[in-house]
Tab-separated table of C-alpha atoms in Angstrom:
chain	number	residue	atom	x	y	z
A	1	UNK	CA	0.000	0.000	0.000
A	2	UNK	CA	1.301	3.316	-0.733
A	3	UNK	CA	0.842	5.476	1.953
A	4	UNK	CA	1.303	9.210	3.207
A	5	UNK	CA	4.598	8.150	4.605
A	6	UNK	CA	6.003	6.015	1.754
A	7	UNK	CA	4.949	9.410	-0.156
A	8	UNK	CA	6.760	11.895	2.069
A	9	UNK	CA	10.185	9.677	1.983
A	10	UNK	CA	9.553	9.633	-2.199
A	11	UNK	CA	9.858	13.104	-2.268
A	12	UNK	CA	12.992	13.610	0.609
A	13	UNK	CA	14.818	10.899	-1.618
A	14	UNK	CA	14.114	12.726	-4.758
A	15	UNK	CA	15.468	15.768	-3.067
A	16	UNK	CA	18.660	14.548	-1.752
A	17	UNK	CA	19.337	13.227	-5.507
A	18	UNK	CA	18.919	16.784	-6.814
A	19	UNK	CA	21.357	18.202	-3.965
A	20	UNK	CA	24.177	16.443	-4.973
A	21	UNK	CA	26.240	13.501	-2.788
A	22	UNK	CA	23.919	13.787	0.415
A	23	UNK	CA	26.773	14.915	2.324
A	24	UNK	CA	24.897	18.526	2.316
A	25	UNK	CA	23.785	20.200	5.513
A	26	UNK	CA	20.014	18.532	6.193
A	27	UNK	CA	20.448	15.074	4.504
A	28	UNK	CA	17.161	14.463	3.346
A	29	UNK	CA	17.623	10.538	3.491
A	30	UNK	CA	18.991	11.012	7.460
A	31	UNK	CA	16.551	13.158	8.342
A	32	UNK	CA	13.934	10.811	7.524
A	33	UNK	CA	15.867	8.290	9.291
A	34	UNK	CA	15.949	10.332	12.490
A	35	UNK	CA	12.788	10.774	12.536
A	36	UNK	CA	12.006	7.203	12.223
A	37	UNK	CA	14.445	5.753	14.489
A	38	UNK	CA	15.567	8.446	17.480
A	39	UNK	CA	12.504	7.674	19.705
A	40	UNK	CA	14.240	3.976	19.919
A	41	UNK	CA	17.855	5.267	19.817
A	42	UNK	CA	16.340	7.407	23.278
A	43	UNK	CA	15.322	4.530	25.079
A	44	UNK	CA	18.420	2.667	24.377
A	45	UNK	CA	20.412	5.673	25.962
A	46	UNK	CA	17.542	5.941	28.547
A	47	UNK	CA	18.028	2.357	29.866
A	48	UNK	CA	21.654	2.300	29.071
A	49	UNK	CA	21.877	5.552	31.872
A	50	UNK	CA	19.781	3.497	34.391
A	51	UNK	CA	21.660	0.510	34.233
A	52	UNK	CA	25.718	2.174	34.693
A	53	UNK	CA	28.759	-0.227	35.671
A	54	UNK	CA	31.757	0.913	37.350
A	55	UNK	CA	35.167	0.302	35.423
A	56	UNK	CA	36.204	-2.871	34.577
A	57	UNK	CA	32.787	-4.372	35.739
A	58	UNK	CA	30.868	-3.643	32.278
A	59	UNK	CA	29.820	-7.114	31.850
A	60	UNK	CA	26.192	-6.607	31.172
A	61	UNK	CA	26.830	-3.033	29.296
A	62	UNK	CA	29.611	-5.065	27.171
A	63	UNK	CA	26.781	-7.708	26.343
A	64	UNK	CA	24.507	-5.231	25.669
A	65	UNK	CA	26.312	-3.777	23.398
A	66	UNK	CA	27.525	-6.529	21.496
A	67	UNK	CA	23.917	-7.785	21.070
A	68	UNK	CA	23.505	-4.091	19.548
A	69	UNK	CA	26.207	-4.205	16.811
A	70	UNK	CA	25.005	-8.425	16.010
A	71	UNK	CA	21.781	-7.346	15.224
A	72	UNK	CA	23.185	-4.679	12.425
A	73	UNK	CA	24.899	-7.862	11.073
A	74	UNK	CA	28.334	-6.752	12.475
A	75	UNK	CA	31.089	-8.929	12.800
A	76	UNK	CA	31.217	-9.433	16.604
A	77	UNK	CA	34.280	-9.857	19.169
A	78	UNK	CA	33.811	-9.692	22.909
A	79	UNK	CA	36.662	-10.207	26.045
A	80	UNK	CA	38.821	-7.222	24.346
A	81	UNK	CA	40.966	-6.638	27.182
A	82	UNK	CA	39.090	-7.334	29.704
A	83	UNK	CA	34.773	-6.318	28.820
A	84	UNK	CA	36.121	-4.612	25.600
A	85	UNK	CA	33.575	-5.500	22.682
A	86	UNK	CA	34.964	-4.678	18.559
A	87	UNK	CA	32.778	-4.934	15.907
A	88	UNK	CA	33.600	-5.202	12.425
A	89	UNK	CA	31.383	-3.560	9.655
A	90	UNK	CA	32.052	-3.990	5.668
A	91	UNK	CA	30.668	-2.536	3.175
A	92	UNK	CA	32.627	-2.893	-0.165
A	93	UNK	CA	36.117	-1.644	-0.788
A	94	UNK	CA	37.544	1.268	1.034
A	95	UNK	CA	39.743	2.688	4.261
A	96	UNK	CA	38.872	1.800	7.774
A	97	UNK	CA	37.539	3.900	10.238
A	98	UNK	CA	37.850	2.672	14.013
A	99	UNK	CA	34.526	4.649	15.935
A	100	UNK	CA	35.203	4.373	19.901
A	101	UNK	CA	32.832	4.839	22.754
A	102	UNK	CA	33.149	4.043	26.370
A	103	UNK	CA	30.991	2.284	28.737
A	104	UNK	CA	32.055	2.826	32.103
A	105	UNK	CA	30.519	4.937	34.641
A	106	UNK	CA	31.565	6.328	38.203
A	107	UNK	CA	30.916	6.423	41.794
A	108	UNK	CA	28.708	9.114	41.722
A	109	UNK	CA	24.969	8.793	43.252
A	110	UNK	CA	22.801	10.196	41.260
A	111	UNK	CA	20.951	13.790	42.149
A	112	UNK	CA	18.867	14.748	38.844
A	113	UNK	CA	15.700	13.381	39.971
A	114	UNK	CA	14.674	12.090	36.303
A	115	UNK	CA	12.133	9.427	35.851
A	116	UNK	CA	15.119	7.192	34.687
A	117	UNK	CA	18.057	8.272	36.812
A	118	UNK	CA	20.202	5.713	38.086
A	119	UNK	CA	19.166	4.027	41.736
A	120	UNK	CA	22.225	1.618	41.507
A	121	UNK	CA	24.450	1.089	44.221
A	122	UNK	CA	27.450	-1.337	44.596
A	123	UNK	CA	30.153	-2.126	46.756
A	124	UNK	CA	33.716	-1.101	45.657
A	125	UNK	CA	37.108	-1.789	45.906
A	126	UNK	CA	37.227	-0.821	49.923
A	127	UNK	CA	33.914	-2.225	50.891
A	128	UNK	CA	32.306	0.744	50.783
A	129	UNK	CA	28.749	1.268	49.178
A	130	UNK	CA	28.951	3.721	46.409
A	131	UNK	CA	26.170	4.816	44.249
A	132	UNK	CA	26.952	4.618	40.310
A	133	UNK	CA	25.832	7.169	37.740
A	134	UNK	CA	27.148	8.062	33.800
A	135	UNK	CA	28.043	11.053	35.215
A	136	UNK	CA	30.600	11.715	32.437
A	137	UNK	CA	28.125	11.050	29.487
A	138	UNK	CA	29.578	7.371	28.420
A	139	UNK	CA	25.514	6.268	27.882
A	140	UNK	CA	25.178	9.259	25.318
A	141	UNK	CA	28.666	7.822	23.859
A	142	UNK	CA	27.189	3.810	23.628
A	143	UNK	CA	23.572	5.313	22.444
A	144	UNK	CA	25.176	7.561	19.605
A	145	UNK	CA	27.542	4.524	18.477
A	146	UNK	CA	24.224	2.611	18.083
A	147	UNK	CA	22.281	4.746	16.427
A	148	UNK	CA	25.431	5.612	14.077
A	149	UNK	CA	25.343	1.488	13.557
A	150	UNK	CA	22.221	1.147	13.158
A	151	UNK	CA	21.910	4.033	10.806
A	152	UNK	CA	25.070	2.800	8.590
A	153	UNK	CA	23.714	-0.635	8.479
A	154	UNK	CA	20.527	0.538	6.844
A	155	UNK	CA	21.905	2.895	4.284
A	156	UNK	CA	25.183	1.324	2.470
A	157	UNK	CA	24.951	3.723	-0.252
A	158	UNK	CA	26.301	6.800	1.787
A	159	UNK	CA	29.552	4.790	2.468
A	160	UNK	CA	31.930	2.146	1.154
A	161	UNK	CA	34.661	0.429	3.585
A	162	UNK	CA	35.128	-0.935	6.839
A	163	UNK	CA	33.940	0.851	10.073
A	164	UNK	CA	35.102	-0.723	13.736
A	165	UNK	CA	32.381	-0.165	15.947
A	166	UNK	CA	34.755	-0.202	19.512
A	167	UNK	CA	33.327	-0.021	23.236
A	168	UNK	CA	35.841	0.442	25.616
A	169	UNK	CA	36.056	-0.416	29.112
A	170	UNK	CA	37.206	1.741	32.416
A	171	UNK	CA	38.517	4.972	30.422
A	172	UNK	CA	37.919	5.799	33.954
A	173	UNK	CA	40.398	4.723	35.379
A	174	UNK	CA	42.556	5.143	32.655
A	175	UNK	CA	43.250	1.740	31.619
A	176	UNK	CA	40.609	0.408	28.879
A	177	UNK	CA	42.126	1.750	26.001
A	178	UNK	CA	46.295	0.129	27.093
A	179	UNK	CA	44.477	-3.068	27.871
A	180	UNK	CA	42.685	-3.562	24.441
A	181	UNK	CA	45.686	-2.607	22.508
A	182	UNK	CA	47.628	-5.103	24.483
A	183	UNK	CA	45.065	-7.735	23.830
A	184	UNK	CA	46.145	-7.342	19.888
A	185	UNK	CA	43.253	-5.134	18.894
A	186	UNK	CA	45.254	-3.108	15.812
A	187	UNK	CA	46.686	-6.653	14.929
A	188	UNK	CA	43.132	-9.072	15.073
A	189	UNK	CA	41.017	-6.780	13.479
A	190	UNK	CA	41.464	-4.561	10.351
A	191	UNK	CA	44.124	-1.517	10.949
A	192	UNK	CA	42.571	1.526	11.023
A	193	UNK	CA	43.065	4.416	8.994
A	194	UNK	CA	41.199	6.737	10.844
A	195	UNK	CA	39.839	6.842	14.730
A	196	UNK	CA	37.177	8.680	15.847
A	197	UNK	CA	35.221	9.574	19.098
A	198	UNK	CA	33.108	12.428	20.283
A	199	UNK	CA	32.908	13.479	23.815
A	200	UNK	CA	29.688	15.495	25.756
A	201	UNK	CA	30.424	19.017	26.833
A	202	UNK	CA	28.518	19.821	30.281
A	203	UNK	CA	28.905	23.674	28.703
A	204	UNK	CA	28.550	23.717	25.706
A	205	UNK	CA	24.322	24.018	23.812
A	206	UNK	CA	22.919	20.993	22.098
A	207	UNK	CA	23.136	21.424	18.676
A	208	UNK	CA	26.854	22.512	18.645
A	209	UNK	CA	30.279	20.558	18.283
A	210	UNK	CA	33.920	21.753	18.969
A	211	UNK	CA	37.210	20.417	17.136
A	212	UNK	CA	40.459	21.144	17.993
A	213	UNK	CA	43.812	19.966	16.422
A	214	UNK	CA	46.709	18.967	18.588
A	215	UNK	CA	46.561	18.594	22.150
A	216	UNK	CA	43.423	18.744	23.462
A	217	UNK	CA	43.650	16.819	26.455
A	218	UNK	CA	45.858	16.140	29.065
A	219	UNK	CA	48.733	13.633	30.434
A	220	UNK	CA	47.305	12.448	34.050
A	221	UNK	CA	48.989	10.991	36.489
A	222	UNK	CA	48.182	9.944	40.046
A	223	UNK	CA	50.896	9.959	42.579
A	224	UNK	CA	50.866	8.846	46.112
A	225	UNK	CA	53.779	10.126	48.773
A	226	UNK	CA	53.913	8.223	51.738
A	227	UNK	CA	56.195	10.800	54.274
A	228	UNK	CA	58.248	8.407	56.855
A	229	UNK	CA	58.775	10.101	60.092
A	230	UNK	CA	58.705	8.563	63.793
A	231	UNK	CA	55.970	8.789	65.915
A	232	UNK	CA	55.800	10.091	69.427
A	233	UNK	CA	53.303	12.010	72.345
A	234	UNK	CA	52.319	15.783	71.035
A	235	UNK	CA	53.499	17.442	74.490
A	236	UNK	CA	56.923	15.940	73.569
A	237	UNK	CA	57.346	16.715	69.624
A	238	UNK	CA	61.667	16.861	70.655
A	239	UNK	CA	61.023	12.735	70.829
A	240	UNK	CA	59.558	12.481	67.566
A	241	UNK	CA	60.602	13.350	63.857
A	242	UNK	CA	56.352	14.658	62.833
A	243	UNK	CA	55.290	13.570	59.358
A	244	UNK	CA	52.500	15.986	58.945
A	245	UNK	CA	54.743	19.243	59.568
A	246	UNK	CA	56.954	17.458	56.660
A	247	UNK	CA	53.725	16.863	54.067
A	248	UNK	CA	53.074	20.595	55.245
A	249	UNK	CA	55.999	22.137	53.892
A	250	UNK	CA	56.018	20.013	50.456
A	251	UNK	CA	52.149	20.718	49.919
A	252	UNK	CA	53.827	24.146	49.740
A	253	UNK	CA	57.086	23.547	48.215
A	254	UNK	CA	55.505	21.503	45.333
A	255	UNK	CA	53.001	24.152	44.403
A	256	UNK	CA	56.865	26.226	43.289
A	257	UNK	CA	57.179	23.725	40.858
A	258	UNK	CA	54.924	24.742	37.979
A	259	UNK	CA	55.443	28.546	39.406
A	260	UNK	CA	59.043	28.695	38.908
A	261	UNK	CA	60.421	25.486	37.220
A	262	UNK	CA	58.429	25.549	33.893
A	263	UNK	CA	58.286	27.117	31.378
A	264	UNK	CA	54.856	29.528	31.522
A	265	UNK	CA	53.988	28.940	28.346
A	266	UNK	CA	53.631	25.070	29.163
A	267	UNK	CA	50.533	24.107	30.663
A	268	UNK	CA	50.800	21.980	34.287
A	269	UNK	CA	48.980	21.276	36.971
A	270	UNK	CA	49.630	20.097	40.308
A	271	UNK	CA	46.864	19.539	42.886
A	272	UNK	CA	46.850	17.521	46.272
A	273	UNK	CA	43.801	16.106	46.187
A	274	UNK	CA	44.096	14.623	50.107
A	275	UNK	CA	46.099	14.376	53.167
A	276	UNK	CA	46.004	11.771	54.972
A	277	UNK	CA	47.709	11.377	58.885
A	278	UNK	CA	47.180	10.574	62.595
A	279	UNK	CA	44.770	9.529	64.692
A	280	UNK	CA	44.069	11.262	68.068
A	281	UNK	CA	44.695	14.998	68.896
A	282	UNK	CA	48.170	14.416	70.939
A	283	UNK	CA	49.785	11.607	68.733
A	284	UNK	CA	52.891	12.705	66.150
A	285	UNK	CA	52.041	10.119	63.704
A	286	UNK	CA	54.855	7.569	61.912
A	287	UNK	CA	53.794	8.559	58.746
A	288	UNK	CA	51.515	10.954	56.593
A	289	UNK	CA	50.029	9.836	53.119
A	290	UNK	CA	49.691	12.515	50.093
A	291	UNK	CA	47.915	12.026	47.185
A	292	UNK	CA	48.417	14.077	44.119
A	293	UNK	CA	47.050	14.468	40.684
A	294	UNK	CA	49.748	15.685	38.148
A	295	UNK	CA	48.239	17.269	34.288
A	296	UNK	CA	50.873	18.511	31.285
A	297	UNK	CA	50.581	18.296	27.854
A	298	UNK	CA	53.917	16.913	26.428
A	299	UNK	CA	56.255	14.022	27.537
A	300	UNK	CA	59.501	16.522	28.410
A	301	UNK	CA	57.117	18.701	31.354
A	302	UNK	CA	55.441	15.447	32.240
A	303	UNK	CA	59.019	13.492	32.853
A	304	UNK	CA	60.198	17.212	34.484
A	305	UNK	CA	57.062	17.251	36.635
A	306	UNK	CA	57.599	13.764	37.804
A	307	UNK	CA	61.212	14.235	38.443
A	308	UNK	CA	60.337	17.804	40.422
A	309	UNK	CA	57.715	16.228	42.579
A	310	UNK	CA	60.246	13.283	43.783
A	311	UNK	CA	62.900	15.874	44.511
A	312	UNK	CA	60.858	17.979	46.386
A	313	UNK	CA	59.642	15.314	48.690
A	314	UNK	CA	63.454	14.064	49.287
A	315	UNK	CA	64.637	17.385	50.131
A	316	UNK	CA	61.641	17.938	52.718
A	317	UNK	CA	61.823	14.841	54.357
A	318	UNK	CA	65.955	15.078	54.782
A	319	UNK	CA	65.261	18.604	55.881
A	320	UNK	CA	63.569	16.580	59.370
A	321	UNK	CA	66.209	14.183	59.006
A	322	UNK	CA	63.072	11.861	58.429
A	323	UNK	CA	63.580	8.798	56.263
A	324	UNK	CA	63.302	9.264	52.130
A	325	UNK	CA	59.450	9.003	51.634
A	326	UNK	CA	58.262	6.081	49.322
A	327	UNK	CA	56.767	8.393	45.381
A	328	UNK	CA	54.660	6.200	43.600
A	329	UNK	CA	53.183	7.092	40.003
A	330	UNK	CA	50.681	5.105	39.069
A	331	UNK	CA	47.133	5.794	36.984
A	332	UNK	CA	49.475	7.423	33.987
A	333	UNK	CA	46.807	8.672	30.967
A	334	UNK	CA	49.008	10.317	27.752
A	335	UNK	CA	48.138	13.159	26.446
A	336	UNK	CA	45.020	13.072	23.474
A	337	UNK	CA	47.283	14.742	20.148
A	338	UNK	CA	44.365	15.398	17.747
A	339	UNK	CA	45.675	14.522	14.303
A	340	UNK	CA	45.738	18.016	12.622
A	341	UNK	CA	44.803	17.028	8.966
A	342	UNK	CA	42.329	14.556	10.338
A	343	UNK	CA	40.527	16.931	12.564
A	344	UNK	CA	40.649	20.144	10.043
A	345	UNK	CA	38.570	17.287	7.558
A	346	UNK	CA	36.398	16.627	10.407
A	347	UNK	CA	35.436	20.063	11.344
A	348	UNK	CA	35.195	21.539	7.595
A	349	UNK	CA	33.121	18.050	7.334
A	350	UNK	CA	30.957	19.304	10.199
A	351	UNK	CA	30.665	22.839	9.285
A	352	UNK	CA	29.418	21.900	5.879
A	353	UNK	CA	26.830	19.718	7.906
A	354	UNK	CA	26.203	21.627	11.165
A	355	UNK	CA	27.077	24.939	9.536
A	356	UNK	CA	29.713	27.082	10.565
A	357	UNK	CA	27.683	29.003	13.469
A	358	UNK	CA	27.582	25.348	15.528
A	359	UNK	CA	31.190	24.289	15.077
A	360	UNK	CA	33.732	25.632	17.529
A	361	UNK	CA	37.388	25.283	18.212
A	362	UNK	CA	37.321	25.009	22.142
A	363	UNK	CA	40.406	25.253	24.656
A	364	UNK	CA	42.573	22.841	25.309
A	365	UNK	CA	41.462	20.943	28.489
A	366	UNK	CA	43.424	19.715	31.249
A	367	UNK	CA	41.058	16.692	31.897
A	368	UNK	CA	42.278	13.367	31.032
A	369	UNK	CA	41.195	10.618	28.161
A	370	UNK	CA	42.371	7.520	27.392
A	371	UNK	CA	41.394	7.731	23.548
A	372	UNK	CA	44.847	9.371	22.993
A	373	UNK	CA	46.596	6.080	23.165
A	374	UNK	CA	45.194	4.829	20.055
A	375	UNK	CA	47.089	8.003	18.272
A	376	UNK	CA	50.612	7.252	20.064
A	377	UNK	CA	49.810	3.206	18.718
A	378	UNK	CA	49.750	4.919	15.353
A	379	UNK	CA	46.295	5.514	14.260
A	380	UNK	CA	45.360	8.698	13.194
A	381	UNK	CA	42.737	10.010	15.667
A	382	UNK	CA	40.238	13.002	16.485
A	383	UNK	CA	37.728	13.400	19.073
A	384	UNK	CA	35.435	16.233	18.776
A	385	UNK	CA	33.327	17.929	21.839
A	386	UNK	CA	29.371	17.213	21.642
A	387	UNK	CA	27.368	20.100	22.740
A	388	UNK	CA	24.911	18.184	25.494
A	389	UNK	CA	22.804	20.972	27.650
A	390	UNK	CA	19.863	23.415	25.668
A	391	UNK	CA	21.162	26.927	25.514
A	392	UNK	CA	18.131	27.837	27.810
A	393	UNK	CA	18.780	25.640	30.855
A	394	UNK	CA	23.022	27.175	30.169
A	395	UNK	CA	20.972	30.402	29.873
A	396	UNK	CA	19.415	30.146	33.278
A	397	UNK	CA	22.534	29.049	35.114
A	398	UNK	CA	23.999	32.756	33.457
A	399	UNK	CA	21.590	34.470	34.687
A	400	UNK	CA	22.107	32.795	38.107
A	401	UNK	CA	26.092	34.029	37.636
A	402	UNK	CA	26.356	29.898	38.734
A	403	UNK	CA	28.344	27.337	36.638
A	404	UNK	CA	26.272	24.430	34.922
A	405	UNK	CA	26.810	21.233	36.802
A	406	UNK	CA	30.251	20.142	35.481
A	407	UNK	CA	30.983	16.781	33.836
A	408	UNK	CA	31.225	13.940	37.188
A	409	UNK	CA	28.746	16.084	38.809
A	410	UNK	CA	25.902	14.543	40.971
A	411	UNK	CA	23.579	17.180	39.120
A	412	UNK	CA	24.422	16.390	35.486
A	413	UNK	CA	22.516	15.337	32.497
A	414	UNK	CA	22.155	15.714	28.969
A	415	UNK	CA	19.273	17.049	26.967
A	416	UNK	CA	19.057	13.178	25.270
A	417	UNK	CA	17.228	14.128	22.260
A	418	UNK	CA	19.051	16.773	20.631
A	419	UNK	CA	22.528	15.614	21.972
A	420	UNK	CA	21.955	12.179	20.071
A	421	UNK	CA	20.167	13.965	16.851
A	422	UNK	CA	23.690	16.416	16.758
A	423	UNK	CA	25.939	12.706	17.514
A	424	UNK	CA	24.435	10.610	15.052
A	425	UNK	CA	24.546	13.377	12.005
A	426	UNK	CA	27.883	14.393	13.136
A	427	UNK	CA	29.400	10.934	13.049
A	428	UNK	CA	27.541	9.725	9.729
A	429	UNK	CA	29.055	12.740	7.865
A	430	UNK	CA	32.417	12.191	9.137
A	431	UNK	CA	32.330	8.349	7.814
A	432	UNK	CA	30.696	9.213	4.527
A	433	UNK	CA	33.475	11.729	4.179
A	434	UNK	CA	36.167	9.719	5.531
A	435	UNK	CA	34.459	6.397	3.702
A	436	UNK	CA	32.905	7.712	0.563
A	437	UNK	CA	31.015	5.695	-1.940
A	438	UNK	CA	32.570	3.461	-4.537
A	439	UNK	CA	32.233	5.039	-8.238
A	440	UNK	CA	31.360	2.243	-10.765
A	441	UNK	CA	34.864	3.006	-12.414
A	442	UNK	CA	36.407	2.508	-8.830
């Protein structure tokens, strides 16, 4: 039967063949697709952000997602270093393009109050109970690499080649991306030629998308300082050699470091995050426990930052005459290097699709993401910022003079809808541009 609908996709098809390529901003053919198939691509993310798993514990989100990319008739791999899930999409002859999301979440408890927000809660690695939310936007991630799938799977005209569909484990913690590339992921599955991801911005209005070439995120590192001193009664601190007056002085002395000892125009960080030592009013303590997050862009400040921080903490604790304190480094996330030809063709792609008003070229960020390892394996690699909150509800919070609830916040969440409308379009362009159609001749 030929109804009003059949009728109304007759007419968007016979539009997008008088546009040219259907790479054009408004796709007729993906627009009709959208508006087809978003409702379902909602839920997905919908149950996907009641359901979160901490790192390394994404069995159920892994499965779910592999039953997601079977069902598109992708060729599915599970146990990728650990709950990593690949799968393989041909279409024809062409270049590969690796698409990553991530599927961890955090231990966050939920504050939104929406009708689906997460009410898990699990016990973690020190037996406490935490509550667990996708605080950081990983369910938009998995819900936009489905629809993208799904989409793709559907309409193999708009693209010719081989797309990896990859969900990642505990980016989290810093460690999914290193664990599938040690499991032999460029080396079992087709090389890429390309690797793409797109992360949510808790700033930036739905609808928009920011690219930036080179370094875009940061090197983190997590280093714990355990200061040795000797314990005694407060009323007799002469007895003792006190740990705490030691982390004192460093907490000081290593805020010097980025100050005076590099370079201004290189970005660092160093923050103590916590201090940990004594118990009881009037006891000097044997030791004191620091832990520190450490950000930088290249290798040379990161190796100088390290080498400052374990200097610093020598020369305080021999100041006491206290032991030399044990430095550990441990957590270490490189630097994301956005390939600059590949992400100047992915923002000139999205400009031509978004238009030029919606596609920015943020700041660098000194967060931390995993997806930069895949570049320093070889693999060519962009990830571009996802606008994920309406500008009225960023609107509000201006007129407020308060921040928007940050990314890891209790309070955030995406405007699903729009964020996943702006995801899927993005990423389709970018593979029919990266992965164009076959010519006859070709």
């Amino acid at each position: 039967m030929f109804t009003v609908r059949n009728f109304v996709l007759v007419l968007l098809v016979l539009q997008s063949s008088t546009t040219g390529s259907g790479q054009e901003p408004g796709n007729p053919l993906i627009e009709a697709w959208l508006t087809e198939n978003l409702p379902a691509v909602v839920g997905v993310y919908k149950e996907l952000h009641a359901a979160p798993e901490l790192s390394l514990q994404e069995e159920k989100t892994a499965t779910r997602m592999a039953d997601e990319l079977r069902k598109i008739g992708a060729e599915v791999t599970t146990g990728i270093g650990g709950h990593g899930v690949v799968g393989v999409l041909k279409n024809g002859p062409g270049k590969a393009l690796m698409y990553r999301a991530d599927m961890d979440a955090l231990p966050v408890t939920e504050q939104t109050g929406l009708p689906y927000a997460s009410q898990v809660k699990v016990t973690d690695d020190r037996g406490a109970v935490v509550g667990v939310m996708h605080a950081c936007g990983h369910d938009i991630h998995m819900a936009s690499l489905i629809g993208v799938a799904r989409l793709l799977a559907q309409h193999k005209d708009l693209w010719s080649g081989t797309v990896i569909f990859l969900c990642q484990p505990a980016e989290e913690r810093g460690a999914g991306a290193e664990a599938m590339l040690n499991d032999g992921l460029l080396v079992r599955f087709p090389r890429p030629d390309f690797a793409v991801a797109l992360h949510v911005g808790a700033e930036s209005p739905t609808g928009s998308v920011g690219v930036r070439s080179g370094y875009s995120m940061a090197n983190v590192d997590s280093i714990d300082i355990t200061i040795k001193g000797r314990g005694g009664h407060g009323a007799y601190p002469e007895t003792a050699i006190d740990p705490i007056v030691i982390a004192a002085r460093l907490i000081l002395d290593l805020q010097t470091i980025v100050s005076r000892e590099i370079k201004p125009i290189e970005p660092a960080v160093i923050t103590v995050g916590a201090i940990n030592g004594g118990t009881k009013h009037n006891i000097i303590p044997d030791d004191c426990k620091l832990q520190i997050t450490v950000r930088s862009y290249s290798a040379e400040v990161r190796q100088q930052l390290w080498d400052a921080i374990r200097r610093k903490a020598n020369a305080a604790a021999a100041s006491s005459g206290a032991p030399e304190p044990e430095v550990e480094i441990s957590e270490g996330t490189p630097s994301l290097y956005n390939d600059p030809a590949l992400s100047e063709r992915v923002a000139e792609t999205l400009r031509k699709r978004l238009g030029a008003k919606q596609v920015e070229s943020p700041d660098p960020s000194m967060g931390g993401e995993d997806f930069g390892r895949y570049g320093l394996a070889g693999v060519p690699i962009c990830m571009f910022r996802l606008g994920s909150v309406p500008a009225a509800r960023l609107d509000e919070f201006a007129a407020k003079k308060q921040p928007p609830p940050s990314l890891h916040s209790p309070l955030y969440y995406p405007e699903p809808e729009s964020t996943l409308r702006t995801g899927i379009v993005s990423m389709a362009a970018i593979v029919a541009d990266l992965l164009p159609p076959q010519k006859a001749s070709e």
